[in-house]
Backbone as JSON Lines, residues from 0, in Angstrom:
{"i":0,"aa":"X","n":[68.64,73.14,95.57],"ca":[70.07,73.32,95.65],"c":[70.43,74.81,95.68]}
{"i":1,"aa":"X","n":[69.71,75.6,94.86],"ca":[69.97,77.04,94.85],"c":[69.63,77.68,96.19]}
{"i":2,"aa":"X","n":[68.57,77.18,96.84],"ca":[68.19,77.72,98.15],"c":[69.29,77.48,99.18]}
{"i":3,"aa":"X","n":[69.91,76.29,99.13],"ca":[71.0,75.98,100.05],"c":[72.17,76.93,99.82]}
{"i":4,"aa":"X","n":[72.49,77.19,98.57],"ca":[73.57,78.1,98.24],"c":[73.29,79.51,98.76]}
{"i":5,"aa":"X","n":[72.08,79.98,98.59],"ca":[71.69,81.31,99.08],"c":[71.81,81.38,100.59]}
{"i":6,"aa":"X","n":[71.34,80.36,101.29],"ca":[71.43,80.33,102.75],"c":[72.88,80.35,103.2]}
{"i":7,"aa":"X","n":[73.75,79.58,102.55],"ca":[75.16,79.54,102.93],"c":[75.84,80.89,102.68]}
{"i":8,"aa":"X","n":[75.52,81.54,101.58],"ca":[76.1,82.86,101.29],"c":[75.65,83.88,102.33]}
{"i":9,"aa":"X","n":[74.38,83.89,102.66],"ca":[73.87,84.83,103.67],"c":[74.47,84.56,105.04]}
{"i":10,"aa":"X","n":[74.62,83.3,105.4],"ca":[75.23,82.94,106.68],"c":[76.68,83.42,106.72]}
{"i":11,"aa":"X","n":[77.39,83.24,105.64],"ca":[78.78,83.7,105.57],"c":[78.89,85.2,105.71]}
{"i":12,"aa":"X","n":[77.98,85.93,105.08],"ca":[77.98,87.39,105.2],"c":[77.71,87.82,106.63]}
{"i":13,"aa":"X","n":[76.77,87.19,107.28],"ca":[76.43,87.55,108.66],"c":[77.6,87.29,109.6]}
{"i":14,"aa":"X","n":[78.27,86.18,109.42],"ca":[79.42,85.86,110.27],"c":[80.54,86.85,110.02]}
{"i":15,"aa":"X","n":[80.81,87.18,108.76],"ca":[81.89,88.09,108.41],"c":[81.65,89.52,108.87]}
{"i":16,"aa":"X","n":[80.41,89.94,108.98],"ca":[80.11,91.31,109.39],"c":[80.31,91.54,110.87]}
{"i":17,"aa":"X","n":[80.53,90.47,111.63],"ca":[80.71,90.62,113.06],"c":[82.13,90.85,113.49]}
{"i":18,"aa":"X","n":[83.06,91.05,112.52],"ca":[84.46,91.23,112.87],"c":[85.08,92.37,112.07]}
{"i":19,"aa":"X","n":[86.1,92.93,112.65],"ca":[86.93,93.91,111.97],"c":[88.36,93.38,111.99]}
{"i":20,"aa":"X","n":[89.09,93.55,110.91],"ca":[90.47,93.08,110.83],"c":[91.42,94.26,110.97]}
{"i":21,"aa":"X","n":[92.41,94.1,111.85],"ca":[93.45,95.1,112.06],"c":[94.77,94.49,111.59]}
{"i":22,"aa":"X","n":[95.51,95.24,110.77],"ca":[96.82,94.81,110.29],"c":[97.84,95.88,110.66]}
{"i":23,"aa":"X","n":[98.98,95.43,111.19],"ca":[100.09,96.33,111.49],"c":[101.29,95.84,110.69]}
{"i":24,"aa":"X","n":[101.94,96.76,109.98],"ca":[103.01,96.4,109.06],"c":[104.31,97.11,109.43]}
{"i":25,"aa":"X","n":[105.43,96.38,109.36],"ca":[106.75,96.96,109.62],"c":[107.39,97.38,108.3]}
{"i":26,"aa":"X","n":[107.46,98.7,108.07],"ca":[108.16,99.24,106.91],"c":[109.31,100.14,107.36]}
{"i":27,"aa":"X","n":[109.89,99.81,108.52],"ca":[111.05,100.54,109.0],"c":[112.26,100.2,108.12]}
{"i":28,"aa":"X","n":[113.29,101.02,108.19],"ca":[114.5,100.79,107.4],"c":[115.57,100.11,108.25]}
{"i":29,"aa":"X","n":[116.64,99.73,107.59],"ca":[117.84,99.21,108.24],"c":[117.57,97.95,109.07]}
{"i":30,"aa":"X","n":[116.65,97.12,108.6],"ca":[116.33,95.84,109.26],"c":[115.93,95.98,110.73]}
{"i":31,"aa":"X","n":[115.28,97.08,111.07],"ca":[114.82,97.28,112.45],"c":[113.6,96.42,112.74]}
{"i":32,"aa":"X","n":[113.58,95.89,113.94],"ca":[112.4,95.16,114.4],"c":[111.36,96.16,114.88]}
{"i":33,"aa":"X","n":[110.1,95.78,114.76],"ca":[108.99,96.56,115.29],"c":[108.35,95.75,116.4]}
{"i":34,"aa":"X","n":[108.33,96.3,117.6],"ca":[107.64,95.66,118.72],"c":[106.22,96.17,118.81]}
{"i":35,"aa":"X","n":[105.29,95.27,119.12],"ca":[103.87,95.64,119.19],"c":[103.25,95.01,120.42]}
{"i":36,"aa":"X","n":[102.52,95.82,121.18],"ca":[101.74,95.31,122.3],"c":[100.34,95.9,122.19]}
{"i":37,"aa":"X","n":[99.36,95.02,121.93],"ca":[97.98,95.46,121.75],"c":[97.12,94.93,122.9]}
{"i":38,"aa":"X","n":[95.98,95.57,123.11],"ca":[95.09,95.09,124.17],"c":[94.1,94.05,123.64]}
{"i":39,"aa":"X","n":[94.6,93.16,122.76],"ca":[93.8,92.04,122.27],"c":[94.21,90.74,122.97]}
{"i":40,"aa":"X","n":[95.05,90.85,123.98],"ca":[95.45,89.72,124.84],"c":[96.27,88.66,124.11]}
{"i":41,"aa":"X","n":[96.94,89.02,123.02],"ca":[97.8,88.06,122.32],"c":[99.27,88.23,122.71]}
{"i":42,"aa":"X","n":[99.57,89.18,123.58],"ca":[100.94,89.36,124.04],"c":[101.8,90.2,123.1]}
{"i":43,"aa":"X","n":[103.06,90.34,123.49],"ca":[104.03,91.16,122.77],"c":[104.44,90.46,121.47]}
{"i":44,"aa":"X","n":[104.47,91.22,120.39],"ca":[104.85,90.7,119.08],"c":[106.07,91.45,118.58]}
{"i":45,"aa":"X","n":[106.94,90.76,117.84],"ca":[108.07,91.4,117.17],"c":[107.99,91.08,115.69]}
{"i":46,"aa":"X","n":[108.02,92.14,114.87],"ca":[107.94,91.97,113.43],"c":[109.26,92.34,112.78]}
{"i":47,"aa":"X","n":[109.72,91.49,111.87],"ca":[110.87,91.82,111.05],"c":[110.39,92.75,109.94]}
{"i":48,"aa":"X","n":[111.33,93.4,109.27],"ca":[110.98,94.31,108.2],"c":[110.18,93.55,107.12]}
{"i":49,"aa":"X","n":[109.09,94.17,106.68],"ca":[108.23,93.57,105.67],"c":[107.17,92.64,106.21]}
{"i":50,"aa":"X","n":[107.19,92.33,107.5],"ca":[106.19,91.43,108.07],"c":[104.96,92.2,108.5]}
{"i":51,"aa":"X","n":[103.84,91.47,108.54],"ca":[102.56,92.01,109.01],"c":[102.08,91.22,110.22]}
{"i":52,"aa":"X","n":[101.35,91.9,111.09],"ca":[100.67,91.26,112.21],"c":[99.19,91.56,112.04]}
{"i":53,"aa":"X","n":[98.37,90.52,112.01],"ca":[96.92,90.66,111.81],"c":[96.17,90.1,113.0]}
{"i":54,"aa":"X","n":[95.09,90.75,113.36],"ca":[94.17,90.16,114.32],"c":[92.76,90.65,114.04]}
{"i":55,"aa":"X","n":[91.8,89.84,114.43],"ca":[90.38,90.16,114.23],"c":[89.79,90.65,115.54]}
{"i":56,"aa":"X","n":[88.87,91.58,115.42],"ca":[88.19,92.17,116.57],"c":[86.7,91.95,116.41]}
{"i":57,"aa":"X","n":[86.06,91.45,117.46],"ca":[84.62,91.22,117.42],"c":[83.87,92.55,117.51]}
{"i":58,"aa":"X","n":[82.88,92.71,116.64],"ca":[82.02,93.9,116.67],"c":[80.66,93.59,117.26]}
{"i":59,"aa":"X","n":[80.52,92.4,117.8],"ca":[79.26,91.94,118.39],"c":[79.28,92.26,119.88]}
{"i":60,"aa":"X","n":[78.44,93.2,120.31],"ca":[78.45,93.64,121.71],"c":[78.05,92.54,122.68]}
{"i":61,"aa":"X","n":[77.45,91.45,122.2],"ca":[77.1,90.34,123.09],"c":[78.26,89.35,123.24]}
{"i":62,"aa":"X","n":[79.33,89.54,122.46],"ca":[80.5,88.66,122.54],"c":[81.25,88.96,123.84]}
{"i":63,"aa":"X","n":[81.67,87.93,124.59],"ca":[82.37,88.17,125.87],"c":[83.69,88.93,125.73]}
{"i":64,"aa":"X","n":[84.33,88.88,124.55],"ca":[85.6,89.6,124.38],"c":[85.42,90.95,123.68]}
{"i":65,"aa":"X","n":[84.18,91.38,123.48],"ca":[83.9,92.63,122.8],"c":[84.4,93.83,123.61]}
{"i":66,"aa":"X","n":[85.03,94.76,122.93],"ca":[85.4,96.06,123.49],"c":[85.15,97.11,122.42]}
{"i":67,"aa":"X","n":[84.79,98.32,122.82],"ca":[84.52,99.38,121.85],"c":[85.79,99.95,121.25]}
{"i":68,"aa":"X","n":[86.89,99.88,121.99],"ca":[88.14,100.46,121.53],"c":[89.28,99.46,121.7]}
{"i":69,"aa":"X","n":[90.18,99.47,120.73],"ca":[91.39,98.65,120.8],"c":[92.57,99.55,120.49]}
{"i":70,"aa":"X","n":[93.61,99.41,121.28],"ca":[94.8,100.22,121.06],"c":[96.03,99.31,121.01]}
{"i":71,"aa":"X","n":[97.08,99.84,120.41],"ca":[98.36,99.15,120.35],"c":[99.45,100.17,120.63]}
{"i":72,"aa":"X","n":[100.53,99.72,121.23],"ca":[101.72,100.53,121.37],"c":[102.79,99.88,120.5]}
{"i":73,"aa":"X","n":[103.41,100.69,119.65],"ca":[104.46,100.2,118.76],"c":[105.8,100.73,119.26]}
{"i":74,"aa":"X","n":[106.82,99.88,119.19],"ca":[108.16,100.2,119.68],"c":[109.17,99.97,118.57]}
{"i":75,"aa":"X","n":[110.2,100.84,118.51],"ca":[111.29,100.65,117.55],"c":[112.54,101.34,118.05]}
{"i":76,"aa":"X","n":[113.65,101.1,117.35],"ca":[114.91,101.74,117.69],"c":[115.74,100.91,118.65]}
{"i":77,"aa":"X","n":[116.89,101.45,119.06],"ca":[117.77,100.72,119.99],"c":[117.03,100.41,121.29]}
{"i":78,"aa":"X","n":[117.03,99.16,121.67],"ca":[116.33,98.7,122.88],"c":[114.85,99.09,122.86]}
{"i":79,"aa":"X","n":[114.29,99.29,121.69],"ca":[112.87,99.64,121.52],"c":[112.48,100.87,122.34]}
{"i":80,"aa":"X","n":[113.39,101.87,122.38],"ca":[113.14,103.03,123.24],"c":[112.19,104.06,122.63]}
{"i":81,"aa":"X","n":[111.91,103.98,121.35],"ca":[110.96,104.91,120.73],"c":[109.63,104.2,120.57]}
{"i":82,"aa":"X","n":[108.57,104.87,120.97],"ca":[107.27,104.2,120.94],"c":[106.18,105.18,120.56]}
{"i":83,"aa":"X","n":[105.04,104.58,120.19],"ca":[103.87,105.38,119.88],"c":[102.62,104.58,120.2]}
{"i":84,"aa":"X","n":[101.72,105.2,120.93],"ca":[100.42,104.62,121.28],"c":[99.44,104.97,120.17]}
{"i":85,"aa":"X","n":[98.7,103.96,119.66],"ca":[97.78,104.18,118.55],"c":[96.44,103.52,118.87]}
{"i":86,"aa":"X","n":[95.35,104.24,118.68],"ca":[94.01,103.67,118.79],"c":[93.7,103.03,117.44]}
{"i":87,"aa":"X","n":[93.83,101.7,117.35],"ca":[93.69,101.03,116.06],"c":[92.24,100.78,115.67]}
{"i":88,"aa":"X","n":[91.34,100.8,116.65],"ca":[89.92,100.63,116.34],"c":[89.1,101.35,117.4]}
{"i":89,"aa":"X","n":[88.23,102.23,116.95],"ca":[87.31,102.94,117.84],"c":[85.93,102.84,117.23]}
{"i":90,"aa":"X","n":[85.11,101.97,117.79],"ca":[83.79,101.7,117.22],"c":[82.91,102.94,117.21]}
{"i":91,"aa":"X","n":[83.13,103.88,118.12],"ca":[82.27,105.06,118.17],"c":[82.45,105.96,116.95]}
{"i":92,"aa":"X","n":[83.58,105.82,116.23],"ca":[83.79,106.64,115.04],"c":[83.34,105.93,113.77]}
{"i":93,"aa":"X","n":[82.8,104.75,113.9],"ca":[82.31,104.02,112.74],"c":[82.82,102.6,112.74]}
{"i":94,"aa":"X","n":[82.09,101.73,112.09],"ca":[82.46,100.33,112.04],"c":[83.27,100.05,110.78]}
{"i":95,"aa":"X","n":[84.55,100.24,110.85],"ca":[85.41,99.96,109.71],"c":[85.7,98.46,109.67]}
{"i":96,"aa":"X","n":[85.6,97.89,108.52],"ca":[85.82,96.46,108.38],"c":[87.31,96.13,108.46]}
{"i":97,"aa":"X","n":[88.14,96.95,107.85],"ca":[89.58,96.7,107.9],"c":[90.31,98.0,108.21]}
{"i":98,"aa":"X","n":[91.43,97.87,108.89],"ca":[92.32,99.01,109.08],"c":[93.75,98.49,109.01]}
{"i":99,"aa":"X","n":[94.62,99.26,108.39],"ca":[96.03,98.89,108.28],"c":[96.86,100.02,108.84]}
{"i":100,"aa":"X","n":[97.82,99.66,109.68],"ca":[98.71,100.62,110.31],"c":[100.12,100.28,109.87]}
{"i":101,"aa":"X","n":[100.85,101.27,109.38],"ca":[102.18,101.05,108.81],"c":[103.19,101.86,109.6]}
{"i":102,"aa":"X","n":[104.2,101.16,110.14],"ca":[105.28,101.82,110.88],"c":[106.41,102.14,109.92]}
{"i":103,"aa":"X","n":[106.73,103.43,109.81],"ca":[107.85,103.89,108.99],"c":[108.76,104.74,109.85]}
{"i":104,"aa":"X","n":[109.9,105.1,109.31],"ca":[110.89,105.87,110.08],"c":[110.34,107.2,110.58]}
{"i":105,"aa":"X","n":[109.52,107.86,109.78],"ca":[109.03,109.2,110.14],"c":[107.7,109.18,110.88]}
{"i":106,"aa":"X","n":[107.15,108.0,111.14],"ca":[105.9,107.96,111.9],"c":[105.03,106.77,111.55]}
{"i":107,"aa":"X","n":[103.79,106.86,112.01],"ca":[102.8,105.8,111.82],"c":[101.77,106.3,110.8]}
{"i":108,"aa":"X","n":[101.46,105.46,109.85],"ca":[100.49,105.77,108.81],"c":[99.3,104.83,108.94]}
{"i":109,"aa":"X","n":[98.13,105.31,108.53],"ca":[96.95,104.45,108.59],"c":[96.26,104.43,107.23]}
{"i":110,"aa":"X","n":[95.64,103.29,106.98],"ca":[94.84,103.07,105.79],"c":[93.56,102.41,106.29]}
{"i":111,"aa":"X","n":[92.48,103.18,106.38],"ca":[91.26,102.69,107.03],"c":[90.1,102.74,106.05]}
{"i":112,"aa":"X","n":[89.48,101.6,105.87],"ca":[88.25,101.52,105.08],"c":[88.34,102.06,103.68]}
{"i":113,"aa":"X","n":[89.47,101.89,103.0],"ca":[89.59,102.33,101.62],"c":[89.99,103.78,101.44]}
{"i":114,"aa":"X","n":[90.15,104.53,102.53],"ca":[90.58,105.93,102.42],"c":[92.07,105.97,102.09]}
{"i":115,"aa":"X","n":[92.58,107.07,101.52],"ca":[94.0,107.15,101.19],"c":[94.89,107.02,102.43]}
{"i":116,"aa":"X","n":[96.13,106.6,102.19],"ca":[97.12,106.47,103.26],"c":[97.32,107.83,103.92]}
{"i":117,"aa":"X","n":[97.32,107.86,105.25],"ca":[97.39,109.1,106.0],"c":[98.38,108.96,107.14]}
{"i":118,"aa":"X","n":[99.29,109.92,107.28],"ca":[100.21,109.92,108.41],"c":[99.44,110.38,109.63]}
{"i":119,"aa":"X","n":[99.38,109.53,110.66],"ca":[98.57,109.85,111.83],"c":[99.38,110.2,113.07]}
{"i":120,"aa":"X","n":[100.59,109.68,113.18],"ca":[101.39,109.9,114.4],"c":[102.87,109.96,114.07]}
{"i":121,"aa":"X","n":[103.62,110.67,114.93],"ca":[105.08,110.67,114.88],"c":[105.59,109.81,116.03]}
{"i":122,"aa":"X","n":[106.79,109.28,115.88],"ca":[107.4,108.55,116.99],"c":[107.73,109.54,118.1]}
{"i":123,"aa":"X","n":[107.62,109.12,119.34],"ca":[107.96,110.02,120.44],"c":[109.48,110.18,120.51]}
{"i":124,"aa":"X","n":[109.92,111.32,121.01],"ca":[111.35,111.57,121.18],"c":[112.05,111.83,119.87]}
{"i":125,"aa":"X","n":[113.35,111.95,119.95],"ca":[114.18,112.2,118.77],"c":[114.56,110.85,118.17]}
{"i":126,"aa":"X","n":[113.73,110.38,117.25],"ca":[113.93,109.04,116.71],"c":[114.71,109.02,115.4]}
{"i":127,"aa":"X","n":[115.12,110.17,114.93],"ca":[115.82,110.21,113.65],"c":[117.24,109.72,113.85]}
{"i":128,"aa":"X","n":[117.44,108.44,113.64],"ca":[118.73,107.81,113.88],"c":[119.61,107.94,112.64]}
{"i":129,"aa":"X","n":[120.86,108.24,112.84],"ca":[121.81,108.35,111.73],"c":[122.41,106.97,111.49]}
{"i":130,"aa":"X","n":[121.98,106.31,110.43],"ca":[122.49,104.97,110.1],"c":[123.21,104.99,108.78]}
């Protein structure tokens, strides 16, 4: 019985190591929606304030949907006119198991692999809206 348990635990670890999880979070103010378009083929997403969008990325190069890099474009503001392109996963820089991207008024922040929260990008254009 113990051998079966060990085999199941090892199988679970092997399956889990073949994926990376990407999370994008809307922490914008004033109930703004966050639009997201990623190259994971899931289409355009709209997040309300406080919502998260999660997707898994295969790290197995033999997987038919495997890609070394995944990017997303985030949109906010009136008619979603402010945007920012973000490389959410780049396998060449290391195999991070999880990454979290947070959209705030002053820019995009990342939390990757347990490292401290870091501001990585600003919104394009003059996005400082007076509300």
